N, CA and C atoms as an extended XYZ file, in Angstrom:
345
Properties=species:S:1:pos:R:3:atomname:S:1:resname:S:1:resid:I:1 pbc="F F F"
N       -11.189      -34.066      -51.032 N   UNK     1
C       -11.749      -32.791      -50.668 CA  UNK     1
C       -12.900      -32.973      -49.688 C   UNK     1
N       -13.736      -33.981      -49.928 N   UNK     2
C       -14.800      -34.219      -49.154 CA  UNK     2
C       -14.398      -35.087      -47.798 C   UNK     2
N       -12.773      -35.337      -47.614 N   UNK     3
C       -12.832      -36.031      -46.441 CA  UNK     3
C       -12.022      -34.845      -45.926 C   UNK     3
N       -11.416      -33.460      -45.996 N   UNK     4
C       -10.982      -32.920      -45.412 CA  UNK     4
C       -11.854      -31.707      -44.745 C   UNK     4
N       -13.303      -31.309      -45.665 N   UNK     5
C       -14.761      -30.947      -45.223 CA  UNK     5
C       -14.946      -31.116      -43.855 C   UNK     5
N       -15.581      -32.908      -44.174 N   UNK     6
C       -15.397      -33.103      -43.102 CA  UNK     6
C       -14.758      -33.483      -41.542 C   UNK     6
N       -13.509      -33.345      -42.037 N   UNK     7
C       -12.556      -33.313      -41.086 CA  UNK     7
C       -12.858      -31.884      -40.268 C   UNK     7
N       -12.851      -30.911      -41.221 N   UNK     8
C       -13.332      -29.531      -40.662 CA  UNK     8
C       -14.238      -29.056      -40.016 C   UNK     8
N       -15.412      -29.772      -40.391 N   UNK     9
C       -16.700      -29.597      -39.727 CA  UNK     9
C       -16.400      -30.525      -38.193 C   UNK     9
N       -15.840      -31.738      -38.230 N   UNK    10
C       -15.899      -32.374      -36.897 CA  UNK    10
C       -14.763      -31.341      -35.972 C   UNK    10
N       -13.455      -31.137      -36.790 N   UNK    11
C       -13.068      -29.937      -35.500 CA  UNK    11
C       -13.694      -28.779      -35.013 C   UNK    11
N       -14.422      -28.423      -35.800 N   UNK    12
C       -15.208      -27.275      -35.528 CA  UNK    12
C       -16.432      -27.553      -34.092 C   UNK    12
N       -17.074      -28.436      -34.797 N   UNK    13
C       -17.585      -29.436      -33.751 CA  UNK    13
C       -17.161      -29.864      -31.882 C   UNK    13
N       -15.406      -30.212      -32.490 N   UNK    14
C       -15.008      -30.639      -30.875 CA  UNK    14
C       -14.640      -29.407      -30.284 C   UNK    14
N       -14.466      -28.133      -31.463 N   UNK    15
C       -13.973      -27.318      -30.099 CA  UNK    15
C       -15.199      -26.221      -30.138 C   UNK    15
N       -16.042      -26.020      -30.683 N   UNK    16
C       -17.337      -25.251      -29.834 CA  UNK    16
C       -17.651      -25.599      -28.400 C   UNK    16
N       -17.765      -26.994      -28.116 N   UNK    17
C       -18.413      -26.772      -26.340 CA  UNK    17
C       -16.700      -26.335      -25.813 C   UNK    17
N       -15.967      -26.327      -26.191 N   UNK    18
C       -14.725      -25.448      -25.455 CA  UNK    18
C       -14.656      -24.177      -25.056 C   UNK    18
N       -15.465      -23.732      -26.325 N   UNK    19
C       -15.376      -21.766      -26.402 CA  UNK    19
C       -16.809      -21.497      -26.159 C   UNK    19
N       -17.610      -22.099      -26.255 N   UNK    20
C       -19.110      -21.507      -25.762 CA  UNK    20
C       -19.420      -21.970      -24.251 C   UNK    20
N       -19.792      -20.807      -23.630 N   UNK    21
C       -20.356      -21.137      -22.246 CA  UNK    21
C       -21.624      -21.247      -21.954 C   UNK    21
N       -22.536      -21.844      -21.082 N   UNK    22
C       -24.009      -22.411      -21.206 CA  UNK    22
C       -24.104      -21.533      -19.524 C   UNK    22
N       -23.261      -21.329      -18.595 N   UNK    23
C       -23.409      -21.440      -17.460 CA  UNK    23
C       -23.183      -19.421      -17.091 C   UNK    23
N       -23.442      -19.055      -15.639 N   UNK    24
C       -23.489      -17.571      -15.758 CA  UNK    24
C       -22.137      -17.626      -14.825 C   UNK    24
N       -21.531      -16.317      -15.291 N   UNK    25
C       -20.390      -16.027      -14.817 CA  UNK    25
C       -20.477      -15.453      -13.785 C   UNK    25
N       -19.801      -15.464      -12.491 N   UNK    26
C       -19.886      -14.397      -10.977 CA  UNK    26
C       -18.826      -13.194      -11.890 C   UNK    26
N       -19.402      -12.203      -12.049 N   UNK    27
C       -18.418      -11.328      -11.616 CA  UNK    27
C       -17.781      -10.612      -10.321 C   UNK    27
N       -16.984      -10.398      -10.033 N   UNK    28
C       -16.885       -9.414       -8.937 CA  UNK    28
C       -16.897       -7.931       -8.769 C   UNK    28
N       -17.496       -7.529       -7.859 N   UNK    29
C       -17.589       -6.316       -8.000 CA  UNK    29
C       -15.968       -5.661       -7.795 C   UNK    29
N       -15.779       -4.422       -8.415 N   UNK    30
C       -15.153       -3.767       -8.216 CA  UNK    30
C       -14.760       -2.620       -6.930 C   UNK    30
N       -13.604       -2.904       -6.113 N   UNK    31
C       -13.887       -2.490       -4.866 CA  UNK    31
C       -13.637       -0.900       -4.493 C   UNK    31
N       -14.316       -0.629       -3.630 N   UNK    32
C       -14.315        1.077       -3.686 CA  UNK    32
C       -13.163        1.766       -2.627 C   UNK    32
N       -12.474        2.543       -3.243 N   UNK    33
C       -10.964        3.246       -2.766 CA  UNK    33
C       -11.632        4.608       -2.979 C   UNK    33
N       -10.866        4.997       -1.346 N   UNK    34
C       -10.875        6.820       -1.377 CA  UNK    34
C        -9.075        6.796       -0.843 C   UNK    34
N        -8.705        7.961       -1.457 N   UNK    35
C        -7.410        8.570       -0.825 CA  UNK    35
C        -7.478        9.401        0.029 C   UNK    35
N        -6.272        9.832        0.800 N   UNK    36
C        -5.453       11.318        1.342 CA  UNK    36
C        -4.112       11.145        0.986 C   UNK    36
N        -4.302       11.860        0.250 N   UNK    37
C        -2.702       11.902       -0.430 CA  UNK    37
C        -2.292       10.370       -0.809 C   UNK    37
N        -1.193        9.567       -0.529 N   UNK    38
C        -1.153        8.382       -1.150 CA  UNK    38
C        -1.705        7.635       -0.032 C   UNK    38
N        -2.376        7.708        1.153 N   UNK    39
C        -2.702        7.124        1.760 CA  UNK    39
C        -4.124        6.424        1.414 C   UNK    39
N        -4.306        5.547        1.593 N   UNK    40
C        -5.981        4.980        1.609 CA  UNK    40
C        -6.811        4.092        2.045 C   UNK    40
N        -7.946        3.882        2.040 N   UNK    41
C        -9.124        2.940        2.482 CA  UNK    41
C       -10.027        2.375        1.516 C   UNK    41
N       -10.057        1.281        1.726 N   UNK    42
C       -10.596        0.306        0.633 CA  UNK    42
C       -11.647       -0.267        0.949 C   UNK    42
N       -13.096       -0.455        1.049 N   UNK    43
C       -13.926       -1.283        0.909 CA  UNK    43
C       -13.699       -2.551       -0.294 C   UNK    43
N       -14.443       -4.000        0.328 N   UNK    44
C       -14.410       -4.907       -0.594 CA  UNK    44
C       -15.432       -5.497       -0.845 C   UNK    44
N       -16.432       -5.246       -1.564 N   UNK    45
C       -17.698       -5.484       -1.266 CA  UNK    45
C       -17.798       -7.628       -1.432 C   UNK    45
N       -17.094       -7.914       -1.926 N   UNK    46
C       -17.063       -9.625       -2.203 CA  UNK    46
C       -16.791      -10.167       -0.497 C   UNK    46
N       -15.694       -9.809       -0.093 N   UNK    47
C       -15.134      -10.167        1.567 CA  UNK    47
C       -16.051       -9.243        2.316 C   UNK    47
N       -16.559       -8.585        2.156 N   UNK    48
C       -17.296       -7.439        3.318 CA  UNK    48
C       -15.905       -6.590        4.472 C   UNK    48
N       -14.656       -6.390        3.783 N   UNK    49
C       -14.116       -6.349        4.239 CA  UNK    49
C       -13.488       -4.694        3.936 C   UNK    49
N       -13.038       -3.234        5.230 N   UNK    50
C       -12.632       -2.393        4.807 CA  UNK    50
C       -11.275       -2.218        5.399 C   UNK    50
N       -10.378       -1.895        4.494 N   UNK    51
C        -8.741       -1.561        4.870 CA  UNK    51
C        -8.334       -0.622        4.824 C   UNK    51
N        -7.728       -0.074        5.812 N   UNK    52
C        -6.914        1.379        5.817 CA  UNK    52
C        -5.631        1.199        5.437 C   UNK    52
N        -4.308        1.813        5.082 N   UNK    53
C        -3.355        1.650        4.681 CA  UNK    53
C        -2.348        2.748        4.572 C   UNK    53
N        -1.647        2.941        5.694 N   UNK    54
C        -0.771        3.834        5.562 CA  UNK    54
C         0.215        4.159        4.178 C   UNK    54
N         0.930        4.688        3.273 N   UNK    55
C         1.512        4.659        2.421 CA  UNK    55
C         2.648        5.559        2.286 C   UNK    55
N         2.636        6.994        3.480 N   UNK    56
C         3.140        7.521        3.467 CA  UNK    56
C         4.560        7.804        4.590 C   UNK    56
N         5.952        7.584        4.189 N   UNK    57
C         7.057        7.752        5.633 CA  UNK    57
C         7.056        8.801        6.018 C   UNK    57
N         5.940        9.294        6.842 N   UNK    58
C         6.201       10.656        7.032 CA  UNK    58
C         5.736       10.898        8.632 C   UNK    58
N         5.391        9.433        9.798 N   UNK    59
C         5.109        9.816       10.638 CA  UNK    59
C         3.978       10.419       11.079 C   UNK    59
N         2.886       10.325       10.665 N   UNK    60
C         1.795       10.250       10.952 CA  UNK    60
C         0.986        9.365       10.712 C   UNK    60
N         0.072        8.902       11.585 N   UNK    61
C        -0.923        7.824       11.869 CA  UNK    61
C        -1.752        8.218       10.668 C   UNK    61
N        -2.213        7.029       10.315 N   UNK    62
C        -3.517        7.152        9.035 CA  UNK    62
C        -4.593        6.057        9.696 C   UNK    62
N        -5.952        6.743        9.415 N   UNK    63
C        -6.913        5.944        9.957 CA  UNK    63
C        -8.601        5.735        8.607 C   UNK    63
N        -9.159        5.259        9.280 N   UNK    64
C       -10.396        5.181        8.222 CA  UNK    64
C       -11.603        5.525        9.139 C   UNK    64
N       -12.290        6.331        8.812 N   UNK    65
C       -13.510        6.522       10.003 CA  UNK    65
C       -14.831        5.863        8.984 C   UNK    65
N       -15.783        4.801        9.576 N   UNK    66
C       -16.536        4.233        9.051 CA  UNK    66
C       -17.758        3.958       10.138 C   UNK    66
N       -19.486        3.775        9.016 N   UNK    67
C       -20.431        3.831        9.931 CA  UNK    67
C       -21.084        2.798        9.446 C   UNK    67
N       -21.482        1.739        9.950 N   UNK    68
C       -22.131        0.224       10.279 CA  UNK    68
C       -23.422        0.469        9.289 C   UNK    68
N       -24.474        1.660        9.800 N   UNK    69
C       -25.756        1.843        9.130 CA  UNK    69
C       -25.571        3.382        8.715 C   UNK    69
N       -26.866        3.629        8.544 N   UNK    70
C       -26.685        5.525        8.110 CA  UNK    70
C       -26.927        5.943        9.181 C   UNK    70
N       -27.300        5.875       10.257 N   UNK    71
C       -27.900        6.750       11.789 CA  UNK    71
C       -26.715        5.735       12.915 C   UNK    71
N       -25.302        5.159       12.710 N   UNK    72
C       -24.680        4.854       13.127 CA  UNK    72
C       -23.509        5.592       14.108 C   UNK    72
N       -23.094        5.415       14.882 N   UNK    73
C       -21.668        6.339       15.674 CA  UNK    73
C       -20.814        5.978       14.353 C   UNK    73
N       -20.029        6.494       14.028 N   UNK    74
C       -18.332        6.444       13.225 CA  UNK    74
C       -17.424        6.010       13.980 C   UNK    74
N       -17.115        4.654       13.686 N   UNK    75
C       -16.041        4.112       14.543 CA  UNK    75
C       -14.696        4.651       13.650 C   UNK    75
N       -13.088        3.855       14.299 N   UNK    76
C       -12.281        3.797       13.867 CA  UNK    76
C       -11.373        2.677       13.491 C   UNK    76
N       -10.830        2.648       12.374 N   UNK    77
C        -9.777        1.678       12.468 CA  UNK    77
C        -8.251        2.198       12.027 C   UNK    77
N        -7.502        2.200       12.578 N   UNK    78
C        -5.960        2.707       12.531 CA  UNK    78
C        -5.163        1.707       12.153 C   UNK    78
N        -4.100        2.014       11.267 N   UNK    79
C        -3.179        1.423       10.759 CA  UNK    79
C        -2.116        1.700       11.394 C   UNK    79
N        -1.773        1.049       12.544 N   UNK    80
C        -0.780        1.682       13.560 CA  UNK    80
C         0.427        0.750       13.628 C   UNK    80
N         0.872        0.071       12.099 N   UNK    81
C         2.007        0.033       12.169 CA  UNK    81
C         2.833        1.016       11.426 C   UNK    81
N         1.653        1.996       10.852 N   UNK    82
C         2.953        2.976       10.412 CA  UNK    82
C         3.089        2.645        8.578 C   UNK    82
N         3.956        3.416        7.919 N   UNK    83
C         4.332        2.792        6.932 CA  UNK    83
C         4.721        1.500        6.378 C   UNK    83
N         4.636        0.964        7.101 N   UNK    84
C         5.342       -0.653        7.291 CA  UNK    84
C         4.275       -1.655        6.621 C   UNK    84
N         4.898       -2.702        5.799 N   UNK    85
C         4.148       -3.451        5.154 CA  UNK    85
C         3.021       -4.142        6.072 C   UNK    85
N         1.923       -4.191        5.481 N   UNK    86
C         0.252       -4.600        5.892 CA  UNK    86
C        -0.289       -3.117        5.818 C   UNK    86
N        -1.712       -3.973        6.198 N   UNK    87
C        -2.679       -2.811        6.539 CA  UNK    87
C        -3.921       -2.983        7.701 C   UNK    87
N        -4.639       -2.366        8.333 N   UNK    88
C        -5.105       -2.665        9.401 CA  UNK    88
C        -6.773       -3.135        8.671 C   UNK    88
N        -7.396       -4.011        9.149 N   UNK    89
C        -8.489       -4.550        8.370 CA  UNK    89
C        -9.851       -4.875        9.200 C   UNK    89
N       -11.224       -4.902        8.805 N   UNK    90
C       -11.989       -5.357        9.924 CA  UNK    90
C       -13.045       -5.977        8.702 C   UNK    90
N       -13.901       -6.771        9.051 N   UNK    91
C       -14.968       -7.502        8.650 CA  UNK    91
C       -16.201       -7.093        9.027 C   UNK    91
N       -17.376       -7.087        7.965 N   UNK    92
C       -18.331       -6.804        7.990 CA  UNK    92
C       -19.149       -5.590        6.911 C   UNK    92
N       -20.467       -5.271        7.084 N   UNK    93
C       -20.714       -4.442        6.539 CA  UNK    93
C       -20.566       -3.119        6.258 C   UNK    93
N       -20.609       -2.109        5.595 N   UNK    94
C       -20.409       -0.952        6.027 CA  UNK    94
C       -20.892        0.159        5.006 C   UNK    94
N       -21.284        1.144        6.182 N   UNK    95
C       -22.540        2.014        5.212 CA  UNK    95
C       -21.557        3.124        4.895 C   UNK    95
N       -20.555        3.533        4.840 N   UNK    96
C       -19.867        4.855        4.442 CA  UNK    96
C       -18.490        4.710        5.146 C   UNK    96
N       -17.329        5.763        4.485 N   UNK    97
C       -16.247        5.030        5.359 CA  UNK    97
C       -15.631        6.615        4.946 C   UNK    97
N       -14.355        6.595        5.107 N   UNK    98
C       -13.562        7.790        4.708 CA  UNK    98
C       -12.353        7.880        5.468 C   UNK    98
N       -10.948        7.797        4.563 N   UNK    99
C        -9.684        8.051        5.467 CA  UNK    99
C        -9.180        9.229        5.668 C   UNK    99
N        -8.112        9.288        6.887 N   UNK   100
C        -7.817       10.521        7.161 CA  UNK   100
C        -6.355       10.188        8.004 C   UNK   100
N        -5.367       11.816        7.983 N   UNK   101
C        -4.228       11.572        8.358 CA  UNK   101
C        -4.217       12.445        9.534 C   UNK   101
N        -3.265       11.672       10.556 N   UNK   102
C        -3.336       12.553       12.003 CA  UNK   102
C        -2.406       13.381       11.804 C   UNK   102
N        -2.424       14.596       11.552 N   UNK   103
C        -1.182       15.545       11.180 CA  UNK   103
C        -1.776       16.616       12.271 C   UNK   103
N        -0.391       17.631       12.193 N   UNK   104
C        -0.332       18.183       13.414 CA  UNK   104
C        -1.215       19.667       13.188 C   UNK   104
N        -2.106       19.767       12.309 N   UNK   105
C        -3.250       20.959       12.254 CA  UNK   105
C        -4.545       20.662       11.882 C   UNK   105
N        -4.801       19.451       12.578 N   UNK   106
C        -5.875       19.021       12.557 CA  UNK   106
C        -6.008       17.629       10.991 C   UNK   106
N        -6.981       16.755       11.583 N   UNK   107
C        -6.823       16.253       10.245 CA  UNK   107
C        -7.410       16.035        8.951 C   UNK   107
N        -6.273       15.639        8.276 N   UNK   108
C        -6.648       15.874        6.455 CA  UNK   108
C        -7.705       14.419        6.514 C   UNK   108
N        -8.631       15.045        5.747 N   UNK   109
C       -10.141       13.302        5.388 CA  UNK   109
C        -9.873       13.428        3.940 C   UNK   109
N       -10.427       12.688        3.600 N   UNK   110
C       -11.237       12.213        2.398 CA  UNK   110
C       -12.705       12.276        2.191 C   UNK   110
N       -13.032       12.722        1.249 N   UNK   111
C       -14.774       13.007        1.285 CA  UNK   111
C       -15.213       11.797        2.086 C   UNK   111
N       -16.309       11.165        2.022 N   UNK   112
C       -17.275       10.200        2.572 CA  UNK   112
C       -17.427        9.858        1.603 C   UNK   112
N       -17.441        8.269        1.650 N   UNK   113
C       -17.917        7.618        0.402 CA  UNK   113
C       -18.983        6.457        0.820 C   UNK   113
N       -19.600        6.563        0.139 N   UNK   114
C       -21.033        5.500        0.202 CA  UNK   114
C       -21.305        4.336        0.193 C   UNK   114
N       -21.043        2.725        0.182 N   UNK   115
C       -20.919        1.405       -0.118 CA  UNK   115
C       -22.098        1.350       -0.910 C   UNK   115
């Protein structure tokens, strides 16, 4: 009885530094998506990276309008292959972004969203 104790106590032993961690974990942040309809734009705050993404076969261009700082112009980035697998991508920071579809009565956005 007393040699199976300690048999117990030493496994217990080898597998604690297995399951206990001493060190801090990175989490990643969770990345921020706005829609238009199934279409969308993705900030990634880990890559600094924002993607537009067409989703819809319906012939219209989908784009992401995004601003560098807060007192910035709104550039563009277009996903101008269309529905077609990828998505159009750019690098860097970005202070607000928002997608939108080129349809023929002007176009549909997505609120503004904030990084």
């Amino acid at each position: 009885m007393i040699r199976l104790r300690h048999a117990g106590i030493a496994l217990a032993l080898a597998v604690a530094p297995l399951t206990l961690s001493t060190g801090l974990a990175h989490a990643a942040t969770t990345p921020l998506v706005v829609t238009q309809g199934s279409d969308y734009a993705v900030y990634d705050y880990d890559t600094k990276t924002l993607s537009v993404c067409d989703m819809e076969s319906d012939g219209h261009w989908v784009y992401a309008l995004y601003e560098k700082t807060s007192d910035s112009k709104a550039l563009k980035l277009v996903d101008d292959n269309g529905s077609d697998a990828g998505c159009a991508s750019v690098s860097g920071s970005v202070y607000r972004f928002r997608v939108c579809e080129d349809d023929m009565f002007g176009d549909s956005c997505s609120e503004w969203a904030r990084t």
